[in-house]
mmCIF file with all atom_site columns, C-alpha atoms in Angstrom:
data_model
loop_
_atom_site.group_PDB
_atom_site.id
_atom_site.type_symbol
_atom_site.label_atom_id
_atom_site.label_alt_id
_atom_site.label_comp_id
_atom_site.label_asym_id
_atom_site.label_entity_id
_atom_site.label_seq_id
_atom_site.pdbx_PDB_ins_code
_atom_site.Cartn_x
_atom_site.Cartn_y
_atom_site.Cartn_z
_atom_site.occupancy
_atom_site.B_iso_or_equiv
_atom_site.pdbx_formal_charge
_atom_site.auth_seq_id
_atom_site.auth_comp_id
_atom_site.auth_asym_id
_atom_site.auth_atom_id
_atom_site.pdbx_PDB_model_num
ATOM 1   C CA . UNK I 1 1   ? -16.729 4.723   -7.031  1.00 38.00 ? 1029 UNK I CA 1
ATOM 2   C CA . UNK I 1 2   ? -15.551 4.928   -10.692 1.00 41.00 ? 1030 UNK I CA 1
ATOM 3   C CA . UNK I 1 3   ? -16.426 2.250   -13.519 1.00 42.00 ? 1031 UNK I CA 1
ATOM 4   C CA . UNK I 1 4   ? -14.210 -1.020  -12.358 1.00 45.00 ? 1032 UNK I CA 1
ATOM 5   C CA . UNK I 1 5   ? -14.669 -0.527  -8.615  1.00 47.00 ? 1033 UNK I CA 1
ATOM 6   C CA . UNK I 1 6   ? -11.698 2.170   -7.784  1.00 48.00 ? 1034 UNK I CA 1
ATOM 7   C CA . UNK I 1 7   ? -12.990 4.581   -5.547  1.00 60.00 ? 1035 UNK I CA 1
ATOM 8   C CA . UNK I 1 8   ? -10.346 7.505   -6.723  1.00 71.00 ? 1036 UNK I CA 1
ATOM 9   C CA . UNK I 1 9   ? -11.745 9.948   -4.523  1.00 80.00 ? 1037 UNK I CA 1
ATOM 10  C CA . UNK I 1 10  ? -12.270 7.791   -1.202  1.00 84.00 ? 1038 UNK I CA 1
ATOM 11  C CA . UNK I 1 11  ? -8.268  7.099   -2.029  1.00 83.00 ? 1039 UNK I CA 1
ATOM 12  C CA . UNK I 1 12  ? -7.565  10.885  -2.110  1.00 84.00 ? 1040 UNK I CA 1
ATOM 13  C CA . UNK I 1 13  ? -9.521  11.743  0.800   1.00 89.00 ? 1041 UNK I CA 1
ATOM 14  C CA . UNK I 1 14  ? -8.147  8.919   2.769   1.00 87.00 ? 1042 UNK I CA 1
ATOM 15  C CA . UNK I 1 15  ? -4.079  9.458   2.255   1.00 89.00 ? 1043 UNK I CA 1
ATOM 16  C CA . UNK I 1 16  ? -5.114  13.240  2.982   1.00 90.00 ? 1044 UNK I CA 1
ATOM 17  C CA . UNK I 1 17  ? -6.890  12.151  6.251   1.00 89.00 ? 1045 UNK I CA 1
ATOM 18  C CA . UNK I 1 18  ? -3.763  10.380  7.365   1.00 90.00 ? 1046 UNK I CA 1
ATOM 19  C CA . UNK I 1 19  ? -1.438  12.529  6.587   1.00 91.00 ? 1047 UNK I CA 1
ATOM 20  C CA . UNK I 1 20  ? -3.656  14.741  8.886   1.00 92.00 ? 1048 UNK I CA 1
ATOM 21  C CA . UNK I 1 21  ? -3.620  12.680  11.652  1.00 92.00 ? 1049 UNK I CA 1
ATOM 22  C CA . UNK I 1 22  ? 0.245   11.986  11.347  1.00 92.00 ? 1050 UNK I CA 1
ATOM 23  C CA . UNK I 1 23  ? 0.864   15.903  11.327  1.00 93.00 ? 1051 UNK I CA 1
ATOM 24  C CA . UNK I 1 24  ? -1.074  15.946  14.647  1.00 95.00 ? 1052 UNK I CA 1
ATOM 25  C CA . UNK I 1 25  ? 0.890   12.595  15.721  1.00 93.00 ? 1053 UNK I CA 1
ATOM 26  C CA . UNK I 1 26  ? 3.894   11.705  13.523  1.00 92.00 ? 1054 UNK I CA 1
ATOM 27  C CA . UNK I 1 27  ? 4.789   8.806   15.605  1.00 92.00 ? 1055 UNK I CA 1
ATOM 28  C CA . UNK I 1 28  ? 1.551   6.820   15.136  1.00 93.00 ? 1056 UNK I CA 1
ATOM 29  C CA . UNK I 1 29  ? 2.314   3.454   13.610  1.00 95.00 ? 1057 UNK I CA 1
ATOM 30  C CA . UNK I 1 30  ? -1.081  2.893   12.857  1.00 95.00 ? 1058 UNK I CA 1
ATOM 31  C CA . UNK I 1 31  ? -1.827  5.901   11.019  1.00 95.00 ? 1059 UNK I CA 1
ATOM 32  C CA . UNK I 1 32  ? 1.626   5.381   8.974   1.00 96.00 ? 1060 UNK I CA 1
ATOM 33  C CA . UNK I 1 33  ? 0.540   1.720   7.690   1.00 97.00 ? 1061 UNK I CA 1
ATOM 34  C CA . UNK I 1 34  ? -2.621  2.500   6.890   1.00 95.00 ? 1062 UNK I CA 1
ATOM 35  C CA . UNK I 1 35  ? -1.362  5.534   4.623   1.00 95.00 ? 1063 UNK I CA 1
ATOM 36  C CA . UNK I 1 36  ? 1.054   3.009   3.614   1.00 97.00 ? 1064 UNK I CA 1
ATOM 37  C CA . UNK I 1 37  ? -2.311  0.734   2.750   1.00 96.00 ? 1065 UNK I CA 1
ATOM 38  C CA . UNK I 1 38  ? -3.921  2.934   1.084   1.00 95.00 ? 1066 UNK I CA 1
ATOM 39  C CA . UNK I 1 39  ? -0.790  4.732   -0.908  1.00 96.00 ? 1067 UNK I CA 1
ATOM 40  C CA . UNK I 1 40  ? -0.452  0.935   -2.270  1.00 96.00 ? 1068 UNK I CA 1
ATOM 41  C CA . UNK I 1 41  ? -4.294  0.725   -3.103  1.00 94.00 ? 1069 UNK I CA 1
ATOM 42  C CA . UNK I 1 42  ? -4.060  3.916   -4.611  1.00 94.00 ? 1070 UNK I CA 1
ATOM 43  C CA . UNK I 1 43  ? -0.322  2.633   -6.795  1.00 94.00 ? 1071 UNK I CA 1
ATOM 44  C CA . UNK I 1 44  ? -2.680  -0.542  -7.767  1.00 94.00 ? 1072 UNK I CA 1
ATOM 45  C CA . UNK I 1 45  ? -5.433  1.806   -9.630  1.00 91.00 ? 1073 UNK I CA 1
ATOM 46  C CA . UNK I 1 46  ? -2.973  3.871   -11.323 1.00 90.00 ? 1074 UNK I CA 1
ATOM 47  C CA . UNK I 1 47  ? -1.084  0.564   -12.566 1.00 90.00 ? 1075 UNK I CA 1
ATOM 48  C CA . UNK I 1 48  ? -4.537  -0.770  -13.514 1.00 90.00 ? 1076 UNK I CA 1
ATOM 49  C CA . UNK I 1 49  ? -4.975  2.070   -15.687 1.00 88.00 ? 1077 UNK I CA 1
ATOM 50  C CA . UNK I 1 50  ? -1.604  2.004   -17.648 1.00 87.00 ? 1078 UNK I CA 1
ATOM 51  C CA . UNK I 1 51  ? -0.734  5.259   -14.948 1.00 88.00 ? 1079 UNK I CA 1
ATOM 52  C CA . UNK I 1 52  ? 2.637   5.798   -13.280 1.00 92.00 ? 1080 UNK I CA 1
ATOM 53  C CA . UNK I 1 53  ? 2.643   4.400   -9.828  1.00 94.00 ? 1081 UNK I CA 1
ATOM 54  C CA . UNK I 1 54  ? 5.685   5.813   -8.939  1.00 95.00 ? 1082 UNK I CA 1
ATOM 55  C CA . UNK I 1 55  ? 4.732   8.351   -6.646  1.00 95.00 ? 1083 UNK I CA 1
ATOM 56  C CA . UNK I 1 56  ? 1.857   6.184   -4.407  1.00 95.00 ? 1084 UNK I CA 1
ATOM 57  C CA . UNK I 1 57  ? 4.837   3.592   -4.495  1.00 97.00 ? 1085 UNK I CA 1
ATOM 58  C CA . UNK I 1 58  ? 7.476   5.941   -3.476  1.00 97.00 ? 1086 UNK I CA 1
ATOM 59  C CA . UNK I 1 59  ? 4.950   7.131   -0.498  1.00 96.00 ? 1087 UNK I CA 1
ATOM 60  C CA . UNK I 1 60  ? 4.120   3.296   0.617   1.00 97.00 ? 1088 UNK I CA 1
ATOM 61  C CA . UNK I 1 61  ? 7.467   2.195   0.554   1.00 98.00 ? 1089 UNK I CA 1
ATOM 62  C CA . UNK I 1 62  ? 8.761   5.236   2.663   1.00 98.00 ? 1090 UNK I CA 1
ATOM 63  C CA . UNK I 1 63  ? 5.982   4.327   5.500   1.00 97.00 ? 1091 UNK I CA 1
ATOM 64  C CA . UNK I 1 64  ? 6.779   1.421   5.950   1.00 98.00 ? 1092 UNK I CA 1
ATOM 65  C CA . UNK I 1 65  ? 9.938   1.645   6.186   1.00 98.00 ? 1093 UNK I CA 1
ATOM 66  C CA . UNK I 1 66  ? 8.970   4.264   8.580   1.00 97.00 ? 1094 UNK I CA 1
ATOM 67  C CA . UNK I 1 67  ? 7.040   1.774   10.413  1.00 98.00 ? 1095 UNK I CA 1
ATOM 68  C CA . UNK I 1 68  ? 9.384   -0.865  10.530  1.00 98.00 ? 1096 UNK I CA 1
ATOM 69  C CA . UNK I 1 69  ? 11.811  1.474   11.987  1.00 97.00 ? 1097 UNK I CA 1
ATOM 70  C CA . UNK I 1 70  ? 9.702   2.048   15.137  1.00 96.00 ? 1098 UNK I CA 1
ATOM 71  C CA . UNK I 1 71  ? 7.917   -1.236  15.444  1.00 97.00 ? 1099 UNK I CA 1
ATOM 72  C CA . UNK I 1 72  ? 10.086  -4.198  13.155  1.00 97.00 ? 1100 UNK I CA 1
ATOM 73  C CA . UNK I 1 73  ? 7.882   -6.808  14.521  1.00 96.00 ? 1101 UNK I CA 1
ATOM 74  C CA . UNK I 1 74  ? 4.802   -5.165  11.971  1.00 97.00 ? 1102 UNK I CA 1
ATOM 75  C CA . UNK I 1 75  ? 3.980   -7.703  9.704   1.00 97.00 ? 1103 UNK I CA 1
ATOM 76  C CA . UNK I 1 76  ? 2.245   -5.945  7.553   1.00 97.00 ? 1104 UNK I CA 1
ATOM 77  C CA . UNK I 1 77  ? 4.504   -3.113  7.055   1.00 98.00 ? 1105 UNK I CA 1
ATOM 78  C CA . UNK I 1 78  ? 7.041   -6.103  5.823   1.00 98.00 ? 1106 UNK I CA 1
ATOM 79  C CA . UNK I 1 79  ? 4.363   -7.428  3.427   1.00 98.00 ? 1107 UNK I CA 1
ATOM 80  C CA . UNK I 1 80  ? 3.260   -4.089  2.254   1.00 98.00 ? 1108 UNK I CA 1
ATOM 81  C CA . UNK I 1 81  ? 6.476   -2.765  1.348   1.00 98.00 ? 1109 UNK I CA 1
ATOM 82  C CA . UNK I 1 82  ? 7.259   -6.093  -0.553  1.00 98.00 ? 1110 UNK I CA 1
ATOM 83  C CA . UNK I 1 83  ? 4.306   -5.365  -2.321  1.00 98.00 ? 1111 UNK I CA 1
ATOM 84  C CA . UNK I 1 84  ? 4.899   -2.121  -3.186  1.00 98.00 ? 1112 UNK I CA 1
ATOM 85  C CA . UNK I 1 85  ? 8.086   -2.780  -4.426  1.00 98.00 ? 1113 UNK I CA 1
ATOM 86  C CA . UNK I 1 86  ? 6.943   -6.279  -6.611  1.00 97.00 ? 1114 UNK I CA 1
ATOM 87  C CA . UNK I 1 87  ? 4.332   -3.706  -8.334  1.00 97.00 ? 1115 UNK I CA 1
ATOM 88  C CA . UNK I 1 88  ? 7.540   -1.238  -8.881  1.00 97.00 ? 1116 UNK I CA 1
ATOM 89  C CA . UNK I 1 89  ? 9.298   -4.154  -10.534 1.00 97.00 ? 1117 UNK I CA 1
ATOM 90  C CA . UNK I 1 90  ? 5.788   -5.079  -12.562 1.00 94.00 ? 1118 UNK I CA 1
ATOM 91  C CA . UNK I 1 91  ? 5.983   -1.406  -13.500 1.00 95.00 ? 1119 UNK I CA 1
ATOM 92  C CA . UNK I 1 92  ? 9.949   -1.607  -15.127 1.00 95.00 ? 1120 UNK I CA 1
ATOM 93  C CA . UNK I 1 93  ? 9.421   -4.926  -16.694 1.00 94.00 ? 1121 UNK I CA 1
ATOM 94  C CA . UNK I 1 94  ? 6.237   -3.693  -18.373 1.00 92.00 ? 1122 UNK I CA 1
ATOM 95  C CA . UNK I 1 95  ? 8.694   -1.145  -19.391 1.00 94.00 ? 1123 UNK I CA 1
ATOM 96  C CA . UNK I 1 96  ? 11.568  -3.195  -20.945 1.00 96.00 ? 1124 UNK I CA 1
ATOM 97  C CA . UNK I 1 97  ? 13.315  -2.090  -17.565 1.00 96.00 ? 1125 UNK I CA 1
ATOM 98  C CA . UNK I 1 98  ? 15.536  -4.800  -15.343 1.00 97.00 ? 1126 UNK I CA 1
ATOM 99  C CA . UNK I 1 99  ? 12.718  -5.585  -12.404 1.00 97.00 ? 1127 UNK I CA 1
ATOM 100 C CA . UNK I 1 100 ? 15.892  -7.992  -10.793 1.00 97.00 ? 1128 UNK I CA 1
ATOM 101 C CA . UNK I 1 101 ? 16.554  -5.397  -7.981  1.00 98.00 ? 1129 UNK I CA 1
ATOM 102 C CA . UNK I 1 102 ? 13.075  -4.479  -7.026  1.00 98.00 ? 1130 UNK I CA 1
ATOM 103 C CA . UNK I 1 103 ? 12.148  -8.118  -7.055  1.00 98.00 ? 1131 UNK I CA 1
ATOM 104 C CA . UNK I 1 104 ? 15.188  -9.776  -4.832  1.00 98.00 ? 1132 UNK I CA 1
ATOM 105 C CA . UNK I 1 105 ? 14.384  -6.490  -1.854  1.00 98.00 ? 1133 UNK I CA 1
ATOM 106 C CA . UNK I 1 106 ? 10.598  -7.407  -1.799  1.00 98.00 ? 1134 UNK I CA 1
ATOM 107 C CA . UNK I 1 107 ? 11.788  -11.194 -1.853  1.00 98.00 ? 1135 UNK I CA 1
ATOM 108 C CA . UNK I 1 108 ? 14.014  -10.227 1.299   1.00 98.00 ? 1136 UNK I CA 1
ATOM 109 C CA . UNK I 1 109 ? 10.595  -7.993  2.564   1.00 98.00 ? 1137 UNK I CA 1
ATOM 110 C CA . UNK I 1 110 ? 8.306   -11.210 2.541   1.00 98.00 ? 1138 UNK I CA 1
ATOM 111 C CA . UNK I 1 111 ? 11.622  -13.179 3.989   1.00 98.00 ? 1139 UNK I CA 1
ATOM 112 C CA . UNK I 1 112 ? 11.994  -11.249 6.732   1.00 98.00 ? 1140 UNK I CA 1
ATOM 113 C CA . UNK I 1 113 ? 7.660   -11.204 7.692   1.00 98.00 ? 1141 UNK I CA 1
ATOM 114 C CA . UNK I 1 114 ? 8.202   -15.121 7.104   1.00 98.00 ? 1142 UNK I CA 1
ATOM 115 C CA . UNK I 1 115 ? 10.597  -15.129 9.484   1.00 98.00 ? 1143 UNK I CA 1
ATOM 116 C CA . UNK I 1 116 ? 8.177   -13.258 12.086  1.00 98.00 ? 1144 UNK I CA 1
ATOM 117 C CA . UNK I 1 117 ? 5.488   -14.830 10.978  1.00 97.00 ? 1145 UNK I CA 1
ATOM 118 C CA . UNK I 1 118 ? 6.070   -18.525 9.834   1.00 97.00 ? 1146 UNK I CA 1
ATOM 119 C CA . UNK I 1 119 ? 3.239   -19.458 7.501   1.00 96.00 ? 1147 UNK I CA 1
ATOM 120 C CA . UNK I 1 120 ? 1.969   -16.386 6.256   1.00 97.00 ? 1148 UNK I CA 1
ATOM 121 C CA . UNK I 1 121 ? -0.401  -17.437 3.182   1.00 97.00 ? 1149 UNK I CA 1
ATOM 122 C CA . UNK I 1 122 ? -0.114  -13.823 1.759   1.00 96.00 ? 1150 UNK I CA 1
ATOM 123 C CA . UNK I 1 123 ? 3.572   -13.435 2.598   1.00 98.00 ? 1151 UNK I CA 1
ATOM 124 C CA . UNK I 1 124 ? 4.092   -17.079 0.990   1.00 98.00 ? 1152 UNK I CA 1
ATOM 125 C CA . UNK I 1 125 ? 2.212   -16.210 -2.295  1.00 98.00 ? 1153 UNK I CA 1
ATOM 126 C CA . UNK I 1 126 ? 3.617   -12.697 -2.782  1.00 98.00 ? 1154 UNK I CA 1
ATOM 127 C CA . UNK I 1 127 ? 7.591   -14.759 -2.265  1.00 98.00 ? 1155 UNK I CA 1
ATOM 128 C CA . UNK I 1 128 ? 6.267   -17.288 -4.440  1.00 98.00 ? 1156 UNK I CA 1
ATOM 129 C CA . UNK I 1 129 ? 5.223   -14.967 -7.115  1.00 98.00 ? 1157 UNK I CA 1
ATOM 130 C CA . UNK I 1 130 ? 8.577   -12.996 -6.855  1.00 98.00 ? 1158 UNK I CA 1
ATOM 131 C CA . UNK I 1 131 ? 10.638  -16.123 -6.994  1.00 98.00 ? 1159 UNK I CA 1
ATOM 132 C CA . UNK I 1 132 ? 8.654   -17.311 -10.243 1.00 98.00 ? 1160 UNK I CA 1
ATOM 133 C CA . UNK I 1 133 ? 9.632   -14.015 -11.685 1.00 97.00 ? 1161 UNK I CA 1
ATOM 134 C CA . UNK I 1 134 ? 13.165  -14.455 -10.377 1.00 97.00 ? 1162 UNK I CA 1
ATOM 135 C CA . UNK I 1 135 ? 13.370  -18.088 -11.986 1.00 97.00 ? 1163 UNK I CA 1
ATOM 136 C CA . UNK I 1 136 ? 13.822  -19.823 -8.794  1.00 98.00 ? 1164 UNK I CA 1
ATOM 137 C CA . UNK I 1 137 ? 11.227  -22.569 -9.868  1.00 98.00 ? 1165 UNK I CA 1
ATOM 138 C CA . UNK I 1 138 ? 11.905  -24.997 -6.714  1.00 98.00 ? 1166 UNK I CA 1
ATOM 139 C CA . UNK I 1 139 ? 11.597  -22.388 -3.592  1.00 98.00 ? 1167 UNK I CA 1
ATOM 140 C CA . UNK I 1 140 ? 8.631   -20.765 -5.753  1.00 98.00 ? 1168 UNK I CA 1
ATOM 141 C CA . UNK I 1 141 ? 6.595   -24.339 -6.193  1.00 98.00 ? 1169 UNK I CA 1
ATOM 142 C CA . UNK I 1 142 ? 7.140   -24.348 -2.275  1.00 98.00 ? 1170 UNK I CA 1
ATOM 143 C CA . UNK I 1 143 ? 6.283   -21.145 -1.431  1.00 98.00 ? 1171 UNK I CA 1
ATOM 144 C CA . UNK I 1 144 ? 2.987   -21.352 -3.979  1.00 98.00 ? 1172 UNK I CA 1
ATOM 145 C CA . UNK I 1 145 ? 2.036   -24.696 -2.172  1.00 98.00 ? 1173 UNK I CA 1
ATOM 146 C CA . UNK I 1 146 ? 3.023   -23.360 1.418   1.00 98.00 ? 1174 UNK I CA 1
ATOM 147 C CA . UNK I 1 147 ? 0.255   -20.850 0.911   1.00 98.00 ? 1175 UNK I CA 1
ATOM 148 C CA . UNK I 1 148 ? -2.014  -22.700 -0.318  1.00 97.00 ? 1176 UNK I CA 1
ATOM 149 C CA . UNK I 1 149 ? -2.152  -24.905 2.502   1.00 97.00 ? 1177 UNK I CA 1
ATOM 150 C CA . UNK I 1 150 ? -2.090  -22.580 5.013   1.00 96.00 ? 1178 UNK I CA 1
ATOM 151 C CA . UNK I 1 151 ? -4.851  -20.721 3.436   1.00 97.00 ? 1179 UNK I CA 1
ATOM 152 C CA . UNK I 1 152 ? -7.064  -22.942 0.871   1.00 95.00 ? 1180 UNK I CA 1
ATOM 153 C CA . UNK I 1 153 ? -8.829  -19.176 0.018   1.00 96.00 ? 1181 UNK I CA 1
ATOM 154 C CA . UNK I 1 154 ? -5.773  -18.368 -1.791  1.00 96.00 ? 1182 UNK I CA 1
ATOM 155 C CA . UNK I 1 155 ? -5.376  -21.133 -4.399  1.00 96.00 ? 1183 UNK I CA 1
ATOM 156 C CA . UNK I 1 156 ? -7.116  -19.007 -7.121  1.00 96.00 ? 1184 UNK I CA 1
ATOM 157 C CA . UNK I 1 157 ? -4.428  -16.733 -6.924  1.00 96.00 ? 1185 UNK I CA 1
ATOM 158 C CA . UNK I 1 158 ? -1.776  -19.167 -6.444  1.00 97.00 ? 1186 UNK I CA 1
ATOM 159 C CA . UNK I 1 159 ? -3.190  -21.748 -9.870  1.00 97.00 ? 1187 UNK I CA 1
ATOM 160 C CA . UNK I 1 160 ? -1.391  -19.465 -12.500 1.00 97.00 ? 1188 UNK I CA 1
ATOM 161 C CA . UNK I 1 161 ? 2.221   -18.737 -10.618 1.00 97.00 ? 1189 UNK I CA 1
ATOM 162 C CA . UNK I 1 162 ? 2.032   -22.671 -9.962  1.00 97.00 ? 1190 UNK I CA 1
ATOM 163 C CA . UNK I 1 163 ? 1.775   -23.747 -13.119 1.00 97.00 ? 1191 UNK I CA 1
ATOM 164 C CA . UNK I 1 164 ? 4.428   -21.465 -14.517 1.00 97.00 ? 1192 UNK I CA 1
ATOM 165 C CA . UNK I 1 165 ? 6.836   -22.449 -11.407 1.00 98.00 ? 1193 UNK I CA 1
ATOM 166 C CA . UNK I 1 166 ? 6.053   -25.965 -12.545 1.00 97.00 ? 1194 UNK I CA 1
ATOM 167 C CA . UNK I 1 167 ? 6.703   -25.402 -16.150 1.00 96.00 ? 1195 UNK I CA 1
ATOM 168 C CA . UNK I 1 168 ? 9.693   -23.590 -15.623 1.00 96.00 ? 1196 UNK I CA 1
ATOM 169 C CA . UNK I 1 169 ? 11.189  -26.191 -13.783 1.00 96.00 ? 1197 UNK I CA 1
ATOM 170 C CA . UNK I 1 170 ? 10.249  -29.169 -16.432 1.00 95.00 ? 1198 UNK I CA 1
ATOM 171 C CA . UNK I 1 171 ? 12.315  -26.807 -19.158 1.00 89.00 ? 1199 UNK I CA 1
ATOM 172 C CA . UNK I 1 172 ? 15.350  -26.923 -16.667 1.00 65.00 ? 1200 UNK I CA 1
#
């Protein structure tokens, strides 16, 4: 592993390993999330390091849509790809680029595994962090609380996106 706990290599060897096993079976779902996985693990390090993500985004997004085309009912392909597109939108507004797009289709991604799965804690944070950065200060304090209480182990995560939420709707 390198210095801060990113295991570059094991990321390599893994998204070649896949893509292995989906040349020798291109229609395993499986195999296509868990590139998908690990093509967002490997986006996160490169963000981490000031790096452009684009590329391990691009490739996360695409499986999942891939997998959501043969099996919609996938959670985790839906909360994946929202993920990989809230980092895209992270990436632009570090930028000075408009994140609005990016952020309202990985809104509609965590939606949609909400929808499948009522009271997701990670799908309700991730919406709840999107809608903060969207403005939406109600639905975010809801989602942010949601998730929390279905999963006390993510309040950590969910104390700074609360706080703005709850801010940003005092200023309204």
């Amino acid at each position: 592993a390198e210095a801060g706990g990113y295991p570059t290599a094991q990321y390599t060897q893994a998204l070649e390993h896949y893509g292995r096993a989906l040349e020798r079976e291109p229609r395993s779902v499986l195999a296509r999330l868990a590139r998908a996985q690990t093509a967002l693990r490997t986006a996160r390090h490169r963000l981490a390091r000031g790096l452009d993500p684009r590329e391990a985004l691009g490739r996360s997004e695409a499986d999942c849509t891939e997998v959501l085309a043969a099996s919609p009912d996938r959670v985790e392909a839906w909360v994946c790809r929202g993920m990989a597109r809230q980092d895209r939108a992270d990436w632009l507004s570090a930028r000075d680029q408009d994140p609005a797009a990016e952020l309202r289709a990985a809104d509609a991604d965590y939606t949609e595994a909400l929808r499948r799965r009522p009271g997701d804690a990670e799908a309700l944070l991730s919406r709840g962090v999107v809608r903060v950065n969207l403005e939406r200060w109600a639905e975010a304090i809801a989602d942010l609380e949601a998730a929390v209480n279905a999963d006390p182990g993510v309040a950590a995560r969910a104390q700074a996106p609360l706080q703005r939420a709850r801010e940003g709707a005092k200023g309204k």
